[in-house]
Amino acid sequence: VAQVREPEGIGAWRNLLRAHAAVVGRIARDVEARTGLPLTWYDALLEVNSALPDRKLRIQDLSERVVFSRSRLSRVVDEMVRAGLVRREPDPSDGRAAFAVITADGRAALRRAAPVYLRDIEEHFLRHLAPDERTVIATALGRVAAAEGVDTPVR
Amino acid sequence: VAQVREPEGIGAWRNLLRAHAAVVGRIARDVEARTGLPLTWYDALLEVNSALPDRKLRIQDLSERVVFSRSRLSRVVDEMVRAGLVRREPDPSDGRAAFAVITADGRAALRRAAPVYLRDIEEHFLRHLAPDERTVIATALGRVAAAEGVDTPVR
DNA sequence: AAAGATTGACATCTCAATCTTC
DNA sequence: GAAGATTGAGATGTCAATCTTT
């Protein structure tokens, strides 16, 4: 039908989808199998943990940094609370808002999982990329993510 | 925890996830709203349509080209059969295998949807990329997808 | 009435089990 | 018994409605 119209650009799009499909599921399964942490938990924990100064983040802010929807985040936070990795904490300055705060157990879990995750990223993704390719991918896809962020209207 | 260990490579990984999350859902919703074709259907139809010589593909082969699991594909083919976009056809040379064959309606649906999809890709993705960035992303992520294909063992 | 967060209802997707044919 | 395909059961994800506070 129309595969021939923009071969080069479409290849970039197509291989973004293919690489994502090939790598993400595999890494997620491996990290969870070896550490007990689903990748969604890891992702959220990492953001909460790196929030300064006191390693807590409003759910709202967290949902902008994480790759799934706010309603999903609500449930993921529930699960992590049940597992003892974070606490919920009310925002004294705004009764509507809530913080997620990482616990000592949460930090320990993150410390255990980080090397596994980093090794998987290296082994299943970075290994195939030359240094300059890593740079291009980081900056170019970062630009895309910034421009097409969750709240950009469809126009 | 360990965010500082490999800043450049991790940025490539992180922004792959972020760009994917920011763009794919949006394009999928837009294409479906404007054409009635879910992106999964489009993807599968496109592969079946470009299979030579007679625009049919074994389910097995199709599942290797498409970005979701074989069991999901089984259901997607069901849905498309019900919608009249493909037919199932037994493989005369192997009683276990089945082909998906595109119908005239299927080709028409693809023709209608293609310009919408291509425009969305251009507008929400390619627009942010310089020509040389497109090339690097296409070749580098293509290499990743090929190397980490669905059947590569976890080792 | 708008913003932050959660919940109910549903869609999408995968794993493991199953059925059939090789 | 292994390969191709489908199915059952359940995990994961989203949208729209709701509740509370602003």
mmCIF file of C-alpha atoms (C1' of nucleotides) in Angstrom:
data_model
loop_
_atom_site.group_PDB
_atom_site.id
_atom_site.type_symbol
_atom_site.label_atom_id
_atom_site.label_comp_id
_atom_site.label_asym_id
_atom_site.label_seq_id
_atom_site.Cartn_x
_atom_site.Cartn_y
_atom_site.Cartn_z
ATOM 1 C CA VAL A 1 0.000 0.000 0.000
ATOM 2 C CA ALA A 2 2.169 2.838 1.175
ATOM 3 C CA GLN A 3 5.299 1.210 2.537
ATOM 4 C CA VAL A 4 7.384 2.810 -0.150
ATOM 5 C CA ARG A 5 6.651 6.443 0.581
ATOM 6 C CA GLU A 6 9.120 7.211 3.374
ATOM 7 C CA PRO A 7 11.451 4.280 3.665
ATOM 8 C CA GLU A 8 14.077 5.866 5.868
ATOM 9 C CA GLY A 9 11.874 7.544 8.458
ATOM 10 C CA ILE A 10 9.503 4.632 8.626
ATOM 11 C CA GLY A 11 12.424 2.342 9.298
ATOM 12 C CA ALA A 12 13.292 4.379 12.359
ATOM 13 C CA TRP A 13 9.709 4.118 13.596
ATOM 14 C CA ARG A 14 9.375 0.441 12.802
ATOM 15 C CA ASN A 15 12.617 -0.495 14.509
ATOM 16 C CA LEU A 16 11.766 1.563 17.566
ATOM 17 C CA LEU A 17 8.690 -0.632 17.940
ATOM 18 C CA ARG A 18 10.577 -3.831 17.171
ATOM 19 C CA ALA A 19 13.506 -3.146 19.481
ATOM 20 C CA HIS A 20 11.167 -2.144 22.283
ATOM 21 C CA ALA A 21 9.094 -5.287 21.865
ATOM 22 C CA ALA A 22 12.157 -7.526 21.663
ATOM 23 C CA VAL A 23 14.011 -6.141 24.670
ATOM 24 C CA VAL A 24 11.658 -4.692 27.273
ATOM 25 C CA GLY A 25 9.609 -7.786 28.000
ATOM 26 C CA ARG A 26 12.686 -9.923 28.275
ATOM 27 C CA ILE A 27 14.461 -7.608 30.677
ATOM 28 C CA ALA A 28 11.324 -7.151 32.753
ATOM 29 C CA ARG A 29 10.874 -10.897 33.151
ATOM 30 C CA ASP A 30 14.504 -11.441 33.993
ATOM 31 C CA VAL A 31 14.691 -8.679 36.599
ATOM 32 C CA GLU A 32 11.506 -9.860 38.254
ATOM 33 C CA ALA A 33 12.616 -13.491 38.277
ATOM 34 C CA ARG A 34 15.971 -12.679 39.824
ATOM 35 C CA THR A 35 15.029 -9.967 42.290
ATOM 36 C CA GLY A 36 11.292 -10.211 42.880
ATOM 37 C CA LEU A 37 10.820 -6.628 41.696
ATOM 38 C CA PRO A 38 8.513 -6.029 38.724
ATOM 39 C CA LEU A 39 10.036 -3.451 36.405
ATOM 40 C CA THR A 40 7.143 -1.095 37.129
ATOM 41 C CA TRP A 41 8.026 -1.151 40.827
ATOM 42 C CA TYR A 42 11.689 -0.629 40.071
ATOM 43 C CA ASP A 43 10.930 2.327 37.860
ATOM 44 C CA ALA A 44 8.699 4.010 40.394
ATOM 45 C CA LEU A 45 10.991 3.241 43.323
ATOM 46 C CA LEU A 46 13.963 4.690 41.483
ATOM 47 C CA GLU A 47 12.143 7.962 40.912
ATOM 48 C CA VAL A 48 10.946 8.206 44.491
ATOM 49 C CA ASN A 49 14.385 7.368 45.784
ATOM 50 C CA SER A 50 16.116 10.022 43.738
ATOM 51 C CA ALA A 51 13.658 12.766 44.714
ATOM 52 C CA LEU A 52 15.360 15.368 46.853
ATOM 53 C CA PRO A 53 15.652 16.340 49.592
ATOM 54 C CA ASP A 54 13.725 13.622 51.411
ATOM 55 C CA ARG A 55 13.091 10.828 48.943
ATOM 56 C CA LYS A 56 9.414 11.450 48.578
ATOM 57 C CA LEU A 57 7.347 12.509 45.594
ATOM 58 C CA ARG A 58 3.757 13.518 45.018
ATOM 59 C CA ILE A 59 1.793 10.862 43.162
ATOM 60 C CA GLN A 60 1.072 13.449 40.509
ATOM 61 C CA ASP A 61 4.755 14.215 39.934
ATOM 62 C CA LEU A 62 5.660 10.570 40.032
ATOM 63 C CA SER A 63 3.092 9.757 37.370
ATOM 64 C CA GLU A 64 4.773 12.200 34.998
ATOM 65 C CA ARG A 65 8.101 10.442 35.317
ATOM 66 C CA VAL A 66 6.901 6.912 34.982
ATOM 67 C CA VAL A 67 5.832 5.142 31.805
ATOM 68 C CA PHE A 68 2.280 4.229 32.740
ATOM 69 C CA SER A 69 -0.996 5.972 33.543
ATOM 70 C CA ARG A 70 -1.941 7.655 36.779
ATOM 71 C CA SER A 71 -4.646 5.128 37.552
ATOM 72 C CA ARG A 72 -2.175 2.304 37.065
ATOM 73 C CA LEU A 73 0.257 4.144 39.323
ATOM 74 C CA SER A 74 -2.359 4.282 42.052
ATOM 75 C CA ARG A 75 -2.487 0.498 42.006
ATOM 76 C CA VAL A 76 1.257 0.058 41.756
ATOM 77 C CA VAL A 77 1.712 2.255 44.819
ATOM 78 C CA ASP A 78 -0.878 0.119 46.607
ATOM 79 C CA GLU A 79 1.078 -2.998 45.811
ATOM 80 C CA MET A 80 4.351 -1.464 46.962
ATOM 81 C CA VAL A 81 2.761 -0.252 50.193
ATOM 82 C CA ARG A 82 1.516 -3.763 50.847
ATOM 83 C CA ALA A 83 5.036 -5.031 50.168
ATOM 84 C CA GLY A 84 6.469 -2.452 52.573
ATOM 85 C CA LEU A 85 8.615 -0.664 49.997
ATOM 86 C CA VAL A 86 6.933 2.749 50.251
ATOM 87 C CA ARG A 87 4.567 4.576 52.569
ATOM 88 C CA ARG A 88 1.811 7.006 51.669
ATOM 89 C CA GLU A 89 2.028 10.343 53.408
ATOM 90 C CA PRO A 90 -0.471 13.221 53.276
ATOM 91 C CA ASP A 91 0.709 16.605 52.006
ATOM 92 C CA PRO A 92 0.284 19.040 54.925
ATOM 93 C CA SER A 93 0.037 21.976 52.536
ATOM 94 C CA ASP A 94 -2.651 20.430 50.279
ATOM 95 C CA GLY A 95 -5.198 17.964 51.572
ATOM 96 C CA ARG A 96 -5.833 16.557 48.105
ATOM 97 C CA ALA A 97 -2.277 15.525 47.406
ATOM 98 C CA ALA A 98 -0.382 12.505 48.679
ATOM 99 C CA PHE A 99 3.285 11.640 48.767
ATOM 100 C CA ALA A 100 4.898 8.306 48.196
ATOM 101 C CA VAL A 101 7.893 7.923 50.505
ATOM 102 C CA ILE A 102 10.460 5.180 50.118
ATOM 103 C CA THR A 103 11.122 2.980 53.145
ATOM 104 C CA ALA A 104 14.361 1.362 54.277
ATOM 105 C CA ASP A 105 13.119 -1.906 52.785
ATOM 106 C CA GLY A 106 12.392 -0.088 49.560
ATOM 107 C CA ARG A 107 15.920 1.246 49.360
ATOM 108 C CA ALA A 108 17.351 -2.167 50.107
ATOM 109 C CA ALA A 109 15.225 -3.716 47.363
ATOM 110 C CA LEU A 110 16.411 -1.088 44.923
ATOM 111 C CA ARG A 111 20.032 -1.684 45.843
ATOM 112 C CA ARG A 112 19.641 -5.398 45.251
ATOM 113 C CA ALA A 113 17.835 -4.977 41.942
ATOM 114 C CA ALA A 114 19.958 -2.227 40.398
ATOM 115 C CA PRO A 115 22.964 -4.309 39.347
ATOM 116 C CA VAL A 116 20.719 -6.957 37.811
ATOM 117 C CA TYR A 117 18.810 -4.379 35.825
ATOM 118 C CA LEU A 118 21.933 -2.540 34.703
ATOM 119 C CA ARG A 119 23.562 -5.760 33.636
ATOM 120 C CA ASP A 120 20.498 -6.718 31.604
ATOM 121 C CA ILE A 121 20.384 -3.322 29.914
ATOM 122 C CA GLU A 122 24.041 -3.682 29.024
ATOM 123 C CA GLU A 123 23.672 -7.225 27.828
ATOM 124 C CA HIS A 124 20.453 -7.024 25.858
ATOM 125 C CA PHE A 125 20.569 -3.447 24.625
ATOM 126 C CA LEU A 126 23.747 -1.404 24.961
ATOM 127 C CA ARG A 127 25.940 -4.245 23.831
ATOM 128 C CA HIS A 128 24.587 -3.791 20.326
ATOM 129 C CA LEU A 129 25.221 -0.040 20.160
ATOM 130 C CA ALA A 130 28.353 1.927 19.362
ATOM 131 C CA PRO A 131 29.126 4.864 21.660
ATOM 132 C CA ASP A 132 28.042 7.480 19.133
ATOM 133 C CA GLU A 133 24.837 5.578 18.481
ATOM 134 C CA ARG A 134 24.053 5.640 22.193
ATOM 135 C CA THR A 135 24.514 9.364 22.215
ATOM 136 C CA VAL A 136 22.298 9.946 19.208
ATOM 137 C CA ILE A 137 19.568 7.690 20.561
ATOM 138 C CA ALA A 138 19.670 9.321 23.980
ATOM 139 C CA THR A 139 19.449 12.876 22.686
ATOM 140 C CA ALA A 140 17.089 12.308 19.766
ATOM 141 C CA LEU A 141 14.590 10.115 21.638
ATOM 142 C CA GLY A 142 14.871 12.394 24.651
ATOM 143 C CA ARG A 143 13.768 15.245 22.409
ATOM 144 C CA VAL A 144 10.819 13.186 21.178
ATOM 145 C CA ALA A 145 9.770 12.274 24.720
ATOM 146 C CA ALA A 146 10.007 15.876 25.872
ATOM 147 C CA ALA A 147 8.045 17.221 22.919
ATOM 148 C CA GLU A 148 5.366 14.524 22.954
ATOM 149 C CA GLY A 149 4.955 14.312 26.710
ATOM 150 C CA VAL A 150 1.708 13.088 28.209
ATOM 151 C CA ASP A 151 0.046 16.459 28.176
ATOM 152 C CA THR A 152 0.876 17.635 24.682
ATOM 153 C CA PRO A 153 -2.460 18.126 22.905
ATOM 154 C CA VAL A 154 -3.233 16.091 19.779
ATOM 155 C CA ARG A 155 -3.820 19.325 17.807
ATOM 156 C CA VAL B 1 21.488 4.015 44.154
ATOM 157 C CA ALA B 2 23.209 3.283 40.878
ATOM 158 C CA GLN B 3 21.991 5.968 38.509
ATOM 159 C CA VAL B 4 25.465 7.399 38.204
ATOM 160 C CA ARG B 5 27.253 4.353 36.877
ATOM 161 C CA GLU B 6 26.511 4.554 33.147
ATOM 162 C CA PRO B 7 24.957 7.898 32.439
ATOM 163 C CA GLU B 8 25.233 7.846 28.664
ATOM 164 C CA GLY B 9 24.052 4.334 27.910
ATOM 165 C CA ILE B 10 21.320 4.464 30.497
ATOM 166 C CA GLY B 11 20.063 7.670 28.929
ATOM 167 C CA ALA B 12 19.606 5.856 25.640
ATOM 168 C CA TRP B 13 17.647 3.114 27.380
ATOM 169 C CA ARG B 14 15.595 5.481 29.458
ATOM 170 C CA ASN B 15 14.646 7.661 26.526
ATOM 171 C CA LEU B 16 13.744 4.676 24.410
ATOM 172 C CA LEU B 17 11.174 3.810 27.068
ATOM 173 C CA ARG B 18 10.010 7.394 27.446
ATOM 174 C CA ALA B 19 9.676 8.118 23.744
ATOM 175 C CA HIS B 20 7.848 4.861 23.184
ATOM 176 C CA ALA B 21 5.428 5.563 26.015
ATOM 177 C CA ALA B 22 4.843 9.136 24.875
ATOM 178 C CA VAL B 23 4.240 8.439 21.203
ATOM 179 C CA VAL B 24 2.856 4.956 20.620
ATOM 180 C CA GLY B 25 -0.293 5.245 22.691
ATOM 181 C CA ARG B 26 -1.148 8.580 21.193
ATOM 182 C CA ILE B 27 -0.708 7.445 17.598
ATOM 183 C CA ALA B 28 -2.625 4.238 18.261
ATOM 184 C CA ARG B 29 -5.586 6.138 19.673
ATOM 185 C CA ASP B 30 -5.582 8.658 16.858
ATOM 186 C CA VAL B 31 -5.392 6.082 14.063
ATOM 187 C CA GLU B 32 -8.166 4.022 15.609
ATOM 188 C CA ALA B 33 -10.387 7.045 16.162
ATOM 189 C CA ARG B 34 -9.979 8.270 12.590
ATOM 190 C CA THR B 35 -10.034 5.010 10.672
ATOM 191 C CA GLY B 36 -11.585 2.373 12.919
ATOM 192 C CA LEU B 37 -8.432 0.260 12.683
ATOM 193 C CA PRO B 38 -6.629 -0.588 15.924
ATOM 194 C CA LEU B 39 -2.891 -0.302 15.430
ATOM 195 C CA THR B 40 -2.520 -4.031 16.083
ATOM 196 C CA TRP B 41 -4.819 -4.767 13.153
ATOM 197 C CA TYR B 42 -2.976 -2.314 10.948
ATOM 198 C CA ASP B 43 0.343 -3.866 11.795
ATOM 199 C CA ALA B 44 -0.794 -7.395 11.088
ATOM 200 C CA LEU B 45 -2.685 -6.425 7.933
ATOM 201 C CA LEU B 46 0.330 -4.625 6.562
ATOM 202 C CA GLU B 47 2.487 -7.703 6.971
ATOM 203 C CA VAL B 48 -0.070 -10.008 5.429
ATOM 204 C CA ASN B 49 -0.602 -7.615 2.562
ATOM 205 C CA SER B 50 3.070 -7.356 1.740
ATOM 206 C CA ALA B 51 3.640 -11.118 1.800
ATOM 207 C CA LEU B 52 4.456 -12.397 -1.650
ATOM 208 C CA PRO B 53 3.372 -13.850 -3.937
ATOM 209 C CA ASP B 54 -0.258 -14.136 -2.824
ATOM 210 C CA ARG B 55 -0.692 -11.891 0.188
ATOM 211 C CA LYS B 56 -0.994 -14.659 2.722
ATOM 212 C CA LEU B 57 1.211 -15.605 5.644
ATOM 213 C CA ARG B 58 1.340 -18.464 8.093
ATOM 214 C CA ILE B 59 0.232 -17.448 11.560
ATOM 215 C CA GLN B 60 3.624 -18.554 12.819
ATOM 216 C CA ASP B 61 5.524 -16.314 10.395
ATOM 217 C CA LEU B 62 3.172 -13.439 11.028
ATOM 218 C CA SER B 63 3.727 -13.683 14.764
ATOM 219 C CA GLU B 64 7.452 -13.196 14.234
ATOM 220 C CA ARG B 65 6.916 -9.936 12.395
ATOM 221 C CA VAL B 66 4.381 -8.391 14.702
ATOM 222 C CA VAL B 67 5.023 -6.824 18.091
ATOM 223 C CA PHE B 68 2.821 -9.002 20.274
ATOM 224 C CA SER B 69 2.617 -12.627 21.361
ATOM 225 C CA ARG B 70 1.361 -15.556 19.347
ATOM 226 C CA SER B 71 -1.629 -16.097 21.601
ATOM 227 C CA ARG B 72 -2.575 -12.458 21.216
ATOM 228 C CA LEU B 73 -2.208 -12.813 17.456
ATOM 229 C CA SER B 74 -4.634 -15.699 17.470
ATOM 230 C CA ARG B 75 -7.259 -13.415 18.936
ATOM 231 C CA VAL B 76 -6.397 -10.482 16.704
ATOM 232 C CA VAL B 77 -6.829 -12.699 13.651
ATOM 233 C CA ASP B 78 -10.213 -13.794 15.060
ATOM 234 C CA GLU B 79 -11.285 -10.191 15.343
ATOM 235 C CA MET B 80 -10.149 -9.364 11.824
ATOM 236 C CA VAL B 81 -11.896 -12.412 10.425
ATOM 237 C CA ARG B 82 -15.100 -11.312 12.119
ATOM 238 C CA ALA B 83 -14.582 -7.857 10.613
ATOM 239 C CA GLY B 84 -14.055 -9.395 7.170
ATOM 240 C CA LEU B 85 -10.506 -8.098 6.703
ATOM 241 C CA VAL B 86 -8.765 -11.474 6.464
ATOM 242 C CA ARG B 87 -9.691 -15.110 5.948
ATOM 243 C CA ARG B 88 -8.146 -18.190 7.528
ATOM 244 C CA GLU B 89 -6.961 -20.804 5.060
ATOM 245 C CA PRO B 90 -5.549 -24.236 5.837
ATOM 246 C CA ASP B 91 -2.050 -25.086 4.623
ATOM 247 C CA PRO B 92 -2.451 -27.997 2.175
ATOM 248 C CA SER B 93 1.116 -29.104 2.830
ATOM 249 C CA ASP B 94 0.856 -29.119 6.626
ATOM 250 C CA GLY B 95 -2.361 -29.822 8.460
ATOM 251 C CA ARG B 96 -1.198 -28.043 11.602
ATOM 252 C CA ALA B 97 -0.486 -24.714 9.975
ATOM 253 C CA ALA B 98 -2.925 -22.007 8.956
ATOM 254 C CA PHE B 99 -2.613 -19.015 6.702
ATOM 255 C CA ALA B 100 -4.091 -15.595 7.160
ATOM 256 C CA VAL B 101 -5.112 -14.187 3.782
ATOM 257 C CA ILE B 102 -6.071 -10.562 3.277
ATOM 258 C CA THR B 103 -9.459 -9.845 1.680
ATOM 259 C CA ALA B 104 -10.462 -7.036 -0.643
ATOM 260 C CA ASP B 105 -12.056 -5.285 2.325
ATOM 261 C CA GLY B 106 -8.828 -5.701 4.213
ATOM 262 C CA ARG B 107 -6.828 -4.065 1.473
ATOM 263 C CA ALA B 108 -9.291 -1.224 1.255
ATOM 264 C CA ALA B 109 -9.084 -0.673 5.011
ATOM 265 C CA LEU B 110 -5.316 -0.595 4.789
ATOM 266 C CA ARG B 111 -5.396 1.931 1.961
ATOM 267 C CA ARG B 112 -7.657 4.198 3.964
ATOM 268 C CA ALA B 113 -5.626 3.943 7.152
ATOM 269 C CA ALA B 114 -2.129 4.236 5.700
ATOM 270 C CA PRO B 115 -2.063 7.995 5.088
ATOM 271 C CA VAL B 116 -3.435 8.689 8.556
ATOM 272 C CA TYR B 117 -0.839 6.489 10.184
ATOM 273 C CA LEU B 118 2.011 7.904 8.105
ATOM 274 C CA ARG B 119 0.945 11.433 8.871
ATOM 275 C CA ASP B 120 0.864 10.675 12.585
ATOM 276 C CA ILE B 121 4.300 9.105 12.489
ATOM 277 C CA GLU B 122 5.624 12.160 10.705
ATOM 278 C CA GLU B 123 3.895 14.582 13.016
ATOM 279 C CA HIS B 124 4.530 12.973 16.374
ATOM 280 C CA PHE B 125 7.834 11.259 15.766
ATOM 281 C CA LEU B 126 9.852 12.011 12.653
ATOM 282 C CA ARG B 127 9.270 15.718 12.927
ATOM 283 C CA HIS B 128 11.594 15.808 15.914
ATOM 284 C CA LEU B 129 14.427 13.950 14.206
ATOM 285 C CA ALA B 130 17.145 15.140 11.849
ATOM 286 C CA PRO B 131 17.815 12.994 8.785
ATOM 287 C CA ASP B 132 21.029 11.539 10.160
ATOM 288 C CA GLU B 133 19.321 10.773 13.457
ATOM 289 C CA ARG B 134 16.645 8.825 11.609
ATOM 290 C CA THR B 135 19.312 6.792 9.914
ATOM 291 C CA VAL B 136 21.158 6.013 13.113
ATOM 292 C CA ILE B 137 17.973 5.058 14.935
ATOM 293 C CA ALA B 138 16.797 2.846 12.091
ATOM 294 C CA THR B 139 20.062 0.949 11.756
ATOM 295 C CA ALA B 140 21.024 0.765 15.428
ATOM 296 C CA LEU B 141 17.598 -0.263 16.738
ATOM 297 C CA GLY B 142 17.183 -2.609 13.786
ATOM 298 C CA ARG B 143 20.353 -4.343 14.908
ATOM 299 C CA VAL B 144 19.015 -4.607 18.458
ATOM 300 C CA ALA B 145 15.714 -6.053 17.265
ATOM 301 C CA ALA B 146 17.447 -8.580 15.046
ATOM 302 C CA ALA B 147 19.862 -9.685 17.751
ATOM 303 C CA GLU B 148 17.291 -9.838 20.547
ATOM 304 C CA GLY B 149 14.495 -11.364 18.517
ATOM 305 C CA VAL B 150 11.789 -13.330 20.251
ATOM 306 C CA ASP B 151 13.631 -16.614 20.145
ATOM 307 C CA THR B 152 17.040 -15.523 21.357
ATOM 308 C CA PRO B 153 17.659 -17.448 24.594
ATOM 309 C CA VAL B 154 18.142 -15.513 27.823
ATOM 310 C CA ARG B 155 21.552 -17.163 28.423
ATOM 311 C "C1'" DA C 1 -15.683 24.224 39.023
ATOM 312 C "C1'" DA C 2 -11.066 22.486 38.856
ATOM 313 C "C1'" DA C 3 -7.187 19.582 40.678
ATOM 314 C "C1'" DG C 4 -5.318 15.322 43.068
ATOM 315 C "C1'" DA C 5 -6.152 10.758 43.770
ATOM 316 C "C1'" DT C 6 -8.682 6.465 43.704
ATOM 317 C "C1'" DT C 7 -12.047 3.089 41.985
ATOM 318 C "C1'" DG C 8 -15.167 0.308 38.765
ATOM 319 C "C1'" DA C 9 -15.604 -1.556 34.540
ATOM 320 C "C1'" DC C 10 -13.461 -3.043 30.745
ATOM 321 C "C1'" DA C 11 -9.666 -3.820 27.091
ATOM 322 C "C1'" DT C 12 -5.371 -5.747 26.090
ATOM 323 C "C1'" DC C 13 -1.834 -8.949 26.588
ATOM 324 C "C1'" DT C 14 0.771 -13.050 28.222
ATOM 325 C "C1'" DC C 15 1.744 -17.635 30.240
ATOM 326 C "C1'" DA C 16 0.650 -22.250 30.624
ATOM 327 C "C1'" DA C 17 -2.297 -25.867 29.304
ATOM 328 C "C1'" DT C 18 -4.533 -28.073 25.490
ATOM 329 C "C1'" DC C 19 -5.739 -29.890 20.979
ATOM 330 C "C1'" DT C 20 -4.329 -31.568 16.561
ATOM 331 C "C1'" DT C 21 -1.135 -32.980 13.200
ATOM 332 C "C1'" DC C 22 3.483 -34.178 12.076
ATOM 333 C "C1'" DG D 1 7.242 -36.242 21.562
ATOM 334 C "C1'" DA D 2 7.682 -31.875 19.097
ATOM 335 C "C1'" DA D 3 5.548 -28.099 16.268
ATOM 336 C "C1'" DG D 4 1.537 -25.016 14.929
ATOM 337 C "C1'" DA D 5 -2.302 -22.977 16.673
ATOM 338 C "C1'" DT D 6 -5.935 -21.925 19.982
ATOM 339 C "C1'" DT D 7 -7.992 -21.395 24.581
ATOM 340 C "C1'" DG D 8 -8.532 -20.563 29.843
ATOM 341 C "C1'" DA D 9 -7.161 -17.951 33.470
ATOM 342 C "C1'" DG D 10 -5.161 -14.241 35.156
ATOM 343 C "C1'" DA D 11 -1.961 -10.104 35.026
ATOM 344 C "C1'" DT D 12 -1.467 -5.562 33.425
ATOM 345 C "C1'" DG D 13 -3.148 -1.364 31.620
ATOM 346 C "C1'" DT D 14 -6.599 2.329 30.422
ATOM 347 C "C1'" DC D 15 -10.783 5.396 30.465
ATOM 348 C "C1'" DA D 16 -14.433 7.444 32.642
ATOM 349 C "C1'" DA D 17 -16.806 8.180 36.860
ATOM 350 C "C1'" DT D 18 -16.289 9.367 41.648
ATOM 351 C "C1'" DC D 19 -14.743 11.357 45.981
ATOM 352 C "C1'" DT D 20 -12.412 14.950 48.495
ATOM 353 C "C1'" DT D 21 -10.239 19.210 48.930
ATOM 354 C "C1'" DT D 22 -9.140 23.609 46.900
#
